[in-house]
Amino acid sequence: VYAVSNILKKDYEKNFGIKNIKVLYPGCDKIYDEFPKNESKILTFGIVANSSVNKGGHYFVLALGIAKLLGLKCNMKIIAPKFKKDIIMKFLFFVFGLGKTTEVLPRQEDMSYFYKNIDCLVMPSLNEAFGLVALESLSYGKTCLVSDTTGFSEILGENDGFKFNRKSFSDFVNALLNVGKIYYGDREHFNKICKNGWELSLKYTWDNFIKIFYVHY
């Protein structure tokens, strides 16, 4: 039996009593042969959200709104197919005045526009077996900010991206502020983190996934 992360492996062991589980992290397609330099002027966060509490869409918008009140200058792109019916999300947009700095997108068949036009993918899931969108964002030369309760956080090194403690809302807000601080204060360092993440994505391609699978098999 294979699991896509240690989080899922523990879940299988606890709830199904399955033993001898191997962890095999998913992959993504290679997008660029060389690291694509980012020339954006305003930090843009991106999130794939829905109305699910587990995905953390509302949690993120609340944290971002507070971070903006504390001085964070940024834009946001949010994939939210149910936005028109999401009263809570609309309320948060109104309270924090996020409408002018946010592009709300419907479900995307092709995610390339989304990835190319953000600087940092945010994945604030309460529980996520892996989180392929984070790995895919790295493959486009972007960075990511993920909760420590996602399987993807297991392979994200300290200098490959950003993590935060999902049990601490203040840590999430401070993490958003820290991304902004590095982006505007030390762009060279920010780009280095993006490049590290891009190089990480090259290790987790579907080709490598198949090679590792056959070695285990």
Backbone as CSV, one residue per row, in Angstrom:
resi,resn,N_x,N_y,N_z,CA_x,CA_y,CA_z,C_x,C_y,C_z
1,VAL,0.846,-1.185,0.000,0.000,0.000,0.000,0.885,1.241,0.000
2,TYR,0.519,2.222,-0.826,1.249,3.477,-0.894,0.383,4.617,-0.365
3,ALA,1.026,5.567,0.308,0.352,6.783,0.767,1.137,7.967,0.224
4,VAL,0.446,9.077,-0.050,1.114,10.233,-0.667,1.820,11.124,0.352
5,SER,1.716,10.785,1.644,2.414,11.552,2.685,2.380,10.773,3.979
6,ASN,3.196,11.184,4.935,3.179,10.543,6.250,1.881,10.829,6.990
7,ILE,1.283,11.980,6.708,-0.014,12.310,7.313,-1.045,11.260,6.925
8,LEU,-1.086,10.930,5.640,-2.043,9.937,5.162,-1.666,8.535,5.632
9,LYS,-0.370,8.266,5.701,0.090,6.968,6.184,-0.399,6.717,7.606
10,LYS,-0.267,7.708,8.479,-0.725,7.572,9.865,-2.234,7.385,9.932
11,ASP,-2.945,8.047,9.023,-4.395,7.920,8.974,-4.794,6.486,8.600
12,TYR,-4.111,5.924,7.599,-4.374,4.539,7.193,-4.083,3.564,8.332
13,GLU,-2.964,3.803,9.010,-2.561,2.901,10.097,-3.557,2.959,11.254
14,LYS,-3.994,4.172,11.573,-4.890,4.354,12.715,-6.314,3.867,12.431
15,ASN,-6.849,4.239,11.274,-8.259,3.972,10.994,-8.528,2.647,10.284
16,PHE,-7.510,2.095,9.601,-7.721,0.853,8.872,-6.818,-0.285,9.350
17,GLY,-5.883,0.036,10.237,-4.991,-0.991,10.761,-4.052,-1.569,9.719
18,ILE,-3.760,-0.780,8.679,-2.883,-1.257,7.609,-1.417,-1.039,7.998
19,LYS,-0.604,-2.055,7.810,0.817,-1.966,8.141,1.664,-1.991,6.854
20,ASN,2.962,-1.755,7.030,3.926,-1.808,5.923,3.550,-0.861,4.777
21,ILE,3.150,0.334,5.137,2.788,1.334,4.125,4.027,2.115,3.711
22,LYS,4.206,2.283,2.425,5.301,3.096,1.911,4.763,4.462,1.511
23,VAL,5.557,5.504,1.758,5.184,6.858,1.358,5.827,7.169,0.018
24,LEU,4.992,7.571,-0.929,5.476,7.938,-2.260,4.814,9.261,-2.636
25,TYR,5.603,10.319,-2.572,5.055,11.653,-2.822,4.706,11.825,-4.298
26,PRO,3.613,12.508,-4.601,3.201,12.731,-5.994,4.197,13.625,-6.730
27,GLY,3.984,13.771,-8.020,4.843,14.623,-8.833,4.026,15.643,-9.605
28,CYS,4.719,16.424,-10.388,4.048,17.384,-11.270,4.861,17.485,-12.558
29,ASP,4.289,18.090,-13.558,4.994,18.231,-14.833,6.091,19.279,-14.734
30,LYS,7.166,19.056,-15.466,8.225,20.055,-15.582,7.755,21.137,-16.544
31,ILE,7.778,22.396,-16.106,7.267,23.491,-16.926,8.388,24.238,-17.653
32,TYR,9.478,24.539,-16.930,10.571,25.335,-17.502,11.892,24.578,-17.405
33,ASP,12.718,24.715,-18.428,14.062,24.122,-18.406,15.031,24.978,-17.598
34,GLU,14.736,26.281,-17.506,15.535,27.186,-16.690,14.609,27.969,-15.759
35,PHE,15.134,28.380,-14.635,14.319,29.102,-13.658,13.801,30.405,-14.262
36,PRO,12.491,30.626,-14.249,11.907,31.845,-14.822,11.977,33.005,-13.828
37,LYS,12.660,34.053,-14.184,12.806,35.189,-13.284,11.497,35.962,-13.174
38,ASN,11.176,36.361,-11.969,9.928,37.073,-11.712,10.186,38.576,-11.626
39,GLU,9.457,39.360,-12.426,9.661,40.807,-12.454,8.450,41.571,-11.905
40,SER,7.578,40.915,-11.183,6.371,41.573,-10.673,6.731,42.692,-9.696
41,LYS,5.870,43.691,-9.617,6.113,44.858,-8.767,5.311,44.833,-7.462
42,ILE,4.174,44.187,-7.493,3.326,44.104,-6.303,3.118,42.641,-5.941
43,LEU,3.362,42.285,-4.704,3.210,40.920,-4.227,1.767,40.453,-4.442
44,THR,1.629,39.306,-5.103,0.300,38.751,-5.351,0.211,37.348,-4.769
45,PHE,-0.715,37.182,-3.839,-0.982,35.870,-3.266,-2.045,35.170,-4.105
46,GLY,-1.959,33.847,-4.147,-2.955,33.069,-4.854,-3.449,31.935,-3.985
47,ILE,-4.730,31.607,-4.112,-5.283,30.501,-3.348,-6.376,29.822,-4.155
48,VAL,-6.414,28.507,-4.059,-7.499,27.722,-4.641,-8.440,27.416,-3.490
49,ALA,-9.585,28.067,-3.477,-10.474,27.996,-2.322,-11.877,27.584,-2.725
50,ASN,-12.590,27.056,-1.772,-14.019,26.834,-1.929,-14.666,27.095,-0.575
51,SER,-15.895,26.695,-0.408,-16.593,26.980,0.840,-16.268,25.987,1.951
52,SER,-15.406,25.023,1.645,-15.044,24.009,2.633,-14.198,24.612,3.756
53,VAL,-14.594,24.349,4.983,-13.832,24.837,6.142,-12.427,24.254,6.131
54,ASN,-12.293,22.996,5.682,-11.008,22.323,5.681,-9.989,23.011,4.777
55,LYS,-10.433,23.548,3.651,-9.515,24.184,2.703,-8.976,25.518,3.213
56,GLY,-9.689,26.150,4.120,-9.168,27.359,4.757,-9.297,28.637,3.965
57,GLY,-10.234,28.688,3.010,-10.397,29.899,2.211,-10.794,31.109,3.034
58,HIS,-11.776,30.945,3.904,-12.227,32.038,4.766,-11.126,32.417,5.754
59,TYR,-10.451,31.402,6.265,-9.360,31.593,7.218,-8.265,32.465,6.606
60,PHE,-7.951,32.181,5.340,-6.921,32.944,4.640,-7.347,34.395,4.394
61,VAL,-8.567,34.593,3.902,-9.037,35.947,3.599,-9.081,36.789,4.863
62,LEU,-9.487,36.196,5.980,-9.491,36.914,7.252,-8.072,37.309,7.648
63,ALA,-7.132,36.369,7.538,-5.734,36.641,7.901,-5.129,37.699,6.985
64,LEU,-5.429,37.597,5.688,-4.888,38.560,4.737,-5.452,39.951,4.991
65,GLY,-6.756,40.008,5.312,-7.366,41.302,5.613,-6.698,41.977,6.792
66,ILE,-6.410,41.214,7.830,-5.741,41.764,9.012,-4.310,42.173,8.669
67,ALA,-3.628,41.341,7.879,-2.260,41.665,7.468,-2.227,42.971,6.678
68,LYS,-3.228,43.189,5.851,-3.295,44.435,5.076,-3.540,45.633,5.998
69,LEU,-4.348,45.434,7.034,-4.559,46.504,8.008,-3.262,46.843,8.732
70,LEU,-2.385,45.851,8.855,-1.096,46.040,9.522,-0.018,46.551,8.574
71,GLY,-0.419,46.835,7.327,0.514,47.475,6.403,0.970,46.658,5.218
72,LEU,0.517,45.414,5.089,0.946,44.584,3.970,0.328,45.081,2.667
73,LYS,1.171,45.351,1.688,0.718,45.783,0.366,0.729,44.566,-0.558
74,CYS,-0.431,44.186,-1.053,-0.487,42.995,-1.885,-1.784,42.925,-2.684
75,ASN,-1.766,42.074,-3.691,-2.960,41.725,-4.447,-3.273,40.256,-4.184
76,MET,-4.430,39.825,-4.674,-4.809,38.432,-4.471,-5.558,37.908,-5.692
77,LYS,-5.264,36.657,-6.044,-6.053,35.935,-7.040,-6.610,34.702,-6.341
78,ILE,-7.920,34.537,-6.419,-8.565,33.447,-5.716,-9.466,32.673,-6.665
79,ILE,-9.225,31.369,-6.741,-10.109,30.505,-7.525,-11.215,30.053,-6.591
80,ALA,-12.398,30.589,-6.808,-13.532,30.326,-5.912,-14.802,30.148,-6.737
81,PRO,-15.057,28.941,-7.232,-16.223,28.689,-8.089,-17.561,29.032,-7.438
82,LYS,-17.624,28.972,-6.113,-18.877,29.225,-5.409,-18.936,30.620,-4.780
83,PHE,-18.101,31.524,-5.289,-17.983,32.847,-4.669,-19.316,33.592,-4.611
84,LYS,-20.109,33.539,-5.663,-21.358,34.291,-5.722,-22.338,33.884,-4.620
85,LYS,-22.237,32.644,-4.161,-23.137,32.152,-3.122,-22.481,32.090,-1.748
86,ASP,-21.219,32.502,-1.691,-20.461,32.413,-0.437,-20.634,33.712,0.356
87,ILE,-21.597,33.738,1.241,-21.923,34.946,2.003,-20.770,35.353,2.920
88,ILE,-20.125,34.368,3.540,-19.029,34.668,4.463,-17.869,35.315,3.722
89,MET,-17.523,34.757,2.563,-16.417,35.307,1.782,-16.729,36.732,1.338
90,LYS,-17.951,36.947,0.866,-18.351,38.281,0.422,-18.320,39.279,1.578
91,PHE,-18.710,38.824,2.754,-18.689,39.695,3.931,-17.260,40.109,4.271
92,LEU,-16.325,39.145,4.227,-14.923,39.444,4.521,-14.339,40.392,3.476
93,PHE,-14.719,40.207,2.230,-14.269,41.116,1.172,-14.743,42.538,1.461
94,PHE,-15.981,42.665,1.906,-16.557,43.981,2.190,-15.877,44.635,3.393
95,VAL,-15.701,43.876,4.458,-15.118,44.412,5.693,-13.706,44.935,5.453
96,PHE,-12.907,44.190,4.697,-11.503,44.552,4.497,-11.247,45.276,3.177
97,GLY,-12.290,45.533,2.424,-12.134,46.252,1.163,-11.217,45.559,0.180
98,LEU,-11.414,44.263,0.001,-10.501,43.479,-0.832,-10.883,43.453,-2.315
99,GLY,-12.057,43.959,-2.634,-12.538,43.864,-4.006,-11.617,44.464,-5.053
100,LYS,-11.034,45.617,-4.762,-10.217,46.328,-5.748,-8.859,45.680,-5.987
101,THR,-8.411,44.868,-5.055,-7.075,44.260,-5.185,-7.155,42.744,-5.407
102,THR,-8.346,42.259,-5.720,-8.546,40.813,-5.859,-9.170,40.457,-7.200
103,GLU,-8.674,39.398,-7.813,-9.308,38.832,-8.993,-9.896,37.483,-8.599
104,VAL,-11.216,37.383,-8.686,-11.908,36.135,-8.372,-12.064,35.335,-9.660
105,LEU,-11.582,34.102,-9.651,-11.604,33.263,-10.838,-12.530,32.064,-10.645
106,PRO,-13.185,31.622,-11.711,-13.989,30.403,-11.634,-13.088,29.181,-11.683
107,ARG,-13.662,28.022,-11.712,-12.894,26.787,-11.827,-12.047,26.839,-13.099
108,GLN,-10.770,26.467,-12.979,-9.825,26.577,-14.078,-9.507,25.206,-14.686
109,GLU,-9.805,25.063,-15.965,-9.402,23.847,-16.660,-7.890,23.863,-16.898
110,ASP,-7.369,25.054,-17.166,-5.935,25.264,-17.378,-5.449,26.229,-16.303
111,MET,-4.592,25.740,-15.419,-4.155,26.531,-14.264,-2.986,27.461,-14.591
112,SER,-2.482,27.440,-15.821,-1.264,28.182,-16.140,-1.419,29.688,-15.908
113,TYR,-2.565,30.277,-16.269,-2.762,31.717,-16.052,-2.647,32.043,-14.574
114,PHE,-3.265,31.246,-13.757,-3.248,31.464,-12.310,-1.826,31.417,-11.772
115,TYR,-1.096,30.357,-12.086,0.260,30.208,-11.561,1.212,31.292,-12.061
116,LYS,1.073,31.661,-13.319,1.972,32.656,-13.904,1.765,34.052,-13.325
117,ASN,0.598,34.312,-12.771,0.276,35.658,-12.318,0.165,35.805,-10.807
118,ILE,0.776,34.876,-10.078,0.888,35.022,-8.634,2.368,34.986,-8.260
119,ASP,2.665,35.381,-7.036,4.026,35.295,-6.518,4.142,34.238,-5.427
120,CYS,3.025,34.024,-4.717,3.056,33.086,-3.588,1.723,32.355,-3.493
121,LEU,1.759,31.051,-3.639,0.570,30.216,-3.484,0.374,29.950,-1.996
122,VAL,-0.830,30.177,-1.510,-1.120,29.929,-0.092,-2.014,28.703,0.032
123,MET,-1.617,27.771,0.876,-2.414,26.569,1.120,-2.618,26.429,2.634
124,PRO,-3.708,27.008,3.150,-3.940,27.027,4.593,-4.842,25.903,5.086
125,SER,-4.813,24.762,4.400,-5.718,23.653,4.719,-5.556,23.181,6.155
126,LEU,-6.684,22.843,6.749,-6.672,22.281,8.095,-6.134,20.865,8.071
127,ASN,-6.435,20.157,6.997,-5.955,18.788,6.815,-5.869,18.512,5.318
128,GLU,-4.701,18.186,4.835,-4.510,17.966,3.394,-3.554,16.800,3.209
129,ALA,-4.009,15.760,2.500,-3.176,14.572,2.304,-1.830,14.930,1.670
130,PHE,-1.852,15.809,0.677,-0.605,16.304,0.090,-0.748,17.780,-0.274
131,GLY,-1.420,18.086,-1.370,-1.577,19.474,-1.803,-0.776,19.744,-3.056
132,LEU,-1.230,19.180,-4.174,-0.473,19.251,-5.419,-0.326,20.684,-5.934
133,VAL,-1.281,21.559,-5.613,-1.205,22.938,-6.120,0.052,23.648,-5.629
134,ALA,0.510,23.304,-4.439,1.731,23.931,-3.917,2.941,23.516,-4.733
135,LEU,3.042,22.223,-5.033,4.152,21.731,-5.839,4.093,22.320,-7.246
136,GLU,2.906,22.403,-7.803,2.755,22.967,-9.144,3.159,24.437,-9.182
137,SER,2.845,25.181,-8.137,3.235,26.595,-8.093,4.754,26.737,-8.115
138,LEU,5.448,25.834,-7.420,6.917,25.867,-7.424,7.456,25.588,-8.825
139,SER,6.786,24.719,-9.568,7.255,24.378,-10.911,7.165,25.565,-11.860
140,TYR,6.340,26.550,-11.516,6.238,27.781,-12.311,7.190,28.870,-11.809
141,GLY,8.031,28.534,-10.862,8.991,29.495,-10.342,8.433,30.401,-9.266
142,LYS,7.305,30.029,-8.682,6.705,30.810,-7.613,7.019,30.157,-6.273
143,THR,6.739,30.860,-5.199,6.938,30.261,-3.890,5.579,29.897,-3.303
144,CYS,5.579,29.358,-2.091,4.324,28.975,-1.464,4.406,29.167,0.048
145,LEU,3.247,29.318,0.648,3.091,29.397,2.099,2.068,28.347,2.478
146,VAL,2.483,27.312,3.201,1.588,26.192,3.494,1.497,25.933,4.994
147,SER,0.374,25.391,5.406,0.196,25.034,6.814,0.984,23.771,7.124
148,ASP,1.333,23.599,8.387,2.111,22.425,8.786,1.248,21.171,8.891
149,THR,-0.031,21.274,8.540,-0.933,20.125,8.567,-1.194,19.591,7.158
150,THR,-0.361,19.981,6.218,-0.467,19.468,4.849,0.669,18.493,4.572
151,GLY,0.382,17.482,3.775,1.421,16.525,3.434,2.575,17.168,2.704
152,PHE,2.290,18.198,1.924,3.346,18.862,1.161,4.397,19.480,2.069
153,SER,4.003,19.902,3.256,4.957,20.535,4.183,6.090,19.589,4.562
154,GLU,5.875,18.280,4.376,6.889,17.289,4.725,8.109,17.351,3.801
155,ILE,7.913,17.808,2.575,9.045,17.855,1.640,9.547,19.279,1.414
156,LEU,8.859,20.250,1.979,9.251,21.652,1.788,10.321,22.038,2.795
157,GLY,11.540,22.242,2.317,12.638,22.617,3.195,12.526,24.054,3.677
158,GLU,13.322,24.405,4.665,13.269,25.729,5.284,13.520,26.851,4.283
159,ASN,14.359,26.599,3.303,14.705,27.629,2.319,14.022,27.427,0.966
160,ASP,13.024,26.519,0.939,12.320,26.227,-0.313,10.987,26.966,-0.416
161,GLY,10.526,27.528,0.683,9.223,28.180,0.732,8.915,28.594,2.163
162,PHE,7.650,28.740,2.473,7.247,29.218,3.797,6.198,28.297,4.413
163,LYS,6.288,28.130,5.726,5.310,27.327,6.463,4.774,28.140,7.642
164,PHE,3.625,27.710,8.155,3.098,28.329,9.369,2.362,27.299,10.203
165,ASN,2.211,27.600,11.471,1.527,26.735,12.423,0.016,26.910,12.265
166,ARG,-0.665,25.880,11.799,-2.098,25.984,11.519,-2.925,26.214,12.784
167,LYS,-2.380,25.860,13.936,-3.114,26.040,15.180,-3.009,27.468,15.718
168,SER,-2.175,28.290,15.084,-1.954,29.662,15.551,-2.325,30.659,14.456
169,PHE,-3.436,31.360,14.668,-3.867,32.353,13.684,-2.855,33.489,13.593
170,SER,-2.299,33.888,14.721,-1.318,34.974,14.720,-0.069,34.574,13.948
171,ASP,0.300,33.304,14.007,1.460,32.836,13.256,1.182,32.919,11.752
172,PHE,-0.049,32.658,11.370,-0.434,32.756,9.959,-0.335,34.202,9.483
173,VAL,-0.877,35.119,10.253,-0.809,36.545,9.892,0.644,36.995,9.797
174,ASN,1.450,36.597,10.783,2.868,36.987,10.777,3.613,36.371,9.596
175,ALA,3.210,35.163,9.193,3.846,34.518,8.040,3.549,35.301,6.760
176,LEU,2.321,35.777,6.615,1.969,36.597,5.457,2.774,37.892,5.449
177,LEU,2.896,38.500,6.619,3.681,39.731,6.736,5.151,39.478,6.420
178,ASN,5.651,38.312,6.839,7.054,37.973,6.595,7.329,37.785,5.107
179,VAL,6.381,37.159,4.383,6.537,37.016,2.942,6.645,38.396,2.299
180,GLY,5.778,39.318,2.745,5.827,40.679,2.218,7.115,41.395,2.566
181,LYS,7.593,41.185,3.779,8.831,41.825,4.223,10.006,41.411,3.350
182,ILE,10.083,40.111,3.048,11.183,39.617,2.215,11.003,40.068,0.769
183,TYR,9.775,40.025,0.281,9.494,40.401,-1.105,9.904,41.844,-1.377
184,TYR,9.529,42.749,-0.489,9.827,44.163,-0.710,11.188,44.586,-0.155
185,GLY,11.655,43.886,0.881,12.895,44.310,1.524,14.151,43.659,1.002
186,ASP,14.025,42.437,0.479,15.191,41.714,-0.015,14.754,40.840,-1.180
187,ARG,14.551,41.468,-2.327,14.021,40.759,-3.486,14.950,39.650,-3.957
188,GLU,16.242,39.865,-3.798,17.203,38.837,-4.196,16.991,37.564,-3.382
189,HIS,16.760,37.737,-2.081,16.521,36.592,-1.210,15.193,35.918,-1.563
190,PHE,14.183,36.722,-1.860,12.881,36.186,-2.243,13.008,35.334,-3.507
191,ASN,13.734,35.846,-4.491,13.926,35.101,-5.731,14.727,33.822,-5.505
192,LYS,15.642,33.862,-4.535,16.425,32.673,-4.205,15.515,31.588,-3.629
193,ILE,14.583,31.999,-2.771,13.624,31.043,-2.212,12.779,30.438,-3.335
194,CYS,12.355,31.281,-4.273,11.579,30.800,-5.419,12.388,29.805,-6.245
195,LYS,13.660,30.123,-6.449,14.511,29.230,-7.237,14.723,27.895,-6.520
196,ASN,14.916,27.951,-5.209,15.062,26.720,-4.429,13.809,25.850,-4.572
197,GLY,12.649,26.506,-4.510,11.397,25.778,-4.652,11.260,25.167,-6.034
198,TRP,11.679,25.914,-7.049,11.633,25.413,-8.421,12.524,24.183,-8.566
199,GLU,13.710,24.239,-7.981,14.624,23.102,-8.037,14.039,21.903,-7.283
200,LEU,13.308,22.168,-6.205,12.642,21.090,-5.478,11.602,20.414,-6.371
201,SER,10.864,21.220,-7.131,9.825,20.658,-7.999,10.416,19.731,-9.067
202,LEU,11.662,19.973,-9.449,12.305,19.130,-10.457,12.600,17.732,-9.909
203,LYS,12.661,17.612,-8.597,12.890,16.308,-7.967,11.596,15.501,-7.875
204,TYR,10.479,16.207,-7.895,9.189,15.543,-7.733,8.360,15.657,-9.012
205,THR,8.912,15.107,-10.085,8.187,15.027,-11.354,7.513,13.663,-11.442
206,TRP,6.580,13.517,-12.390,5.917,12.222,-12.565,6.896,11.173,-13.078
207,ASP,7.904,11.586,-13.842,8.916,10.636,-14.308,9.671,10.038,-13.126
208,ASN,10.049,10.903,-12.180,10.749,10.407,-10.991,9.829,9.574,-10.116
209,PHE,8.565,9.940,-10.078,7.561,9.177,-9.332,7.526,7.733,-9.821
210,ILE,7.505,7.554,-11.147,7.454,6.211,-11.735,8.733,5.436,-11.430
211,LYS,9.885,6.112,-11.532,11.157,5.450,-11.250,11.201,4.945,-9.809
212,ILE,10.767,5.780,-8.869,10.776,5.393,-7.450,9.796,4.244,-7.217
213,PHE,8.639,4.313,-7.880,7.633,3.266,-7.742,8.207,1.910,-8.145
214,TYR,8.911,1.884,-9.280,9.454,0.602,-9.745,10.571,0.086,-8.856
215,VAL,11.322,0.998,-8.231,12.360,0.592,-7.288,11.708,-0.080,-6.086
216,HIS,10.611,0.503,-5.587,9.892,-0.075,-4.445,9.259,-1.411,-4.834
217,TYR,8.726,-1.454,-6.055,8.015,-2.631,-6.500,8.957,-3.830,-6.623
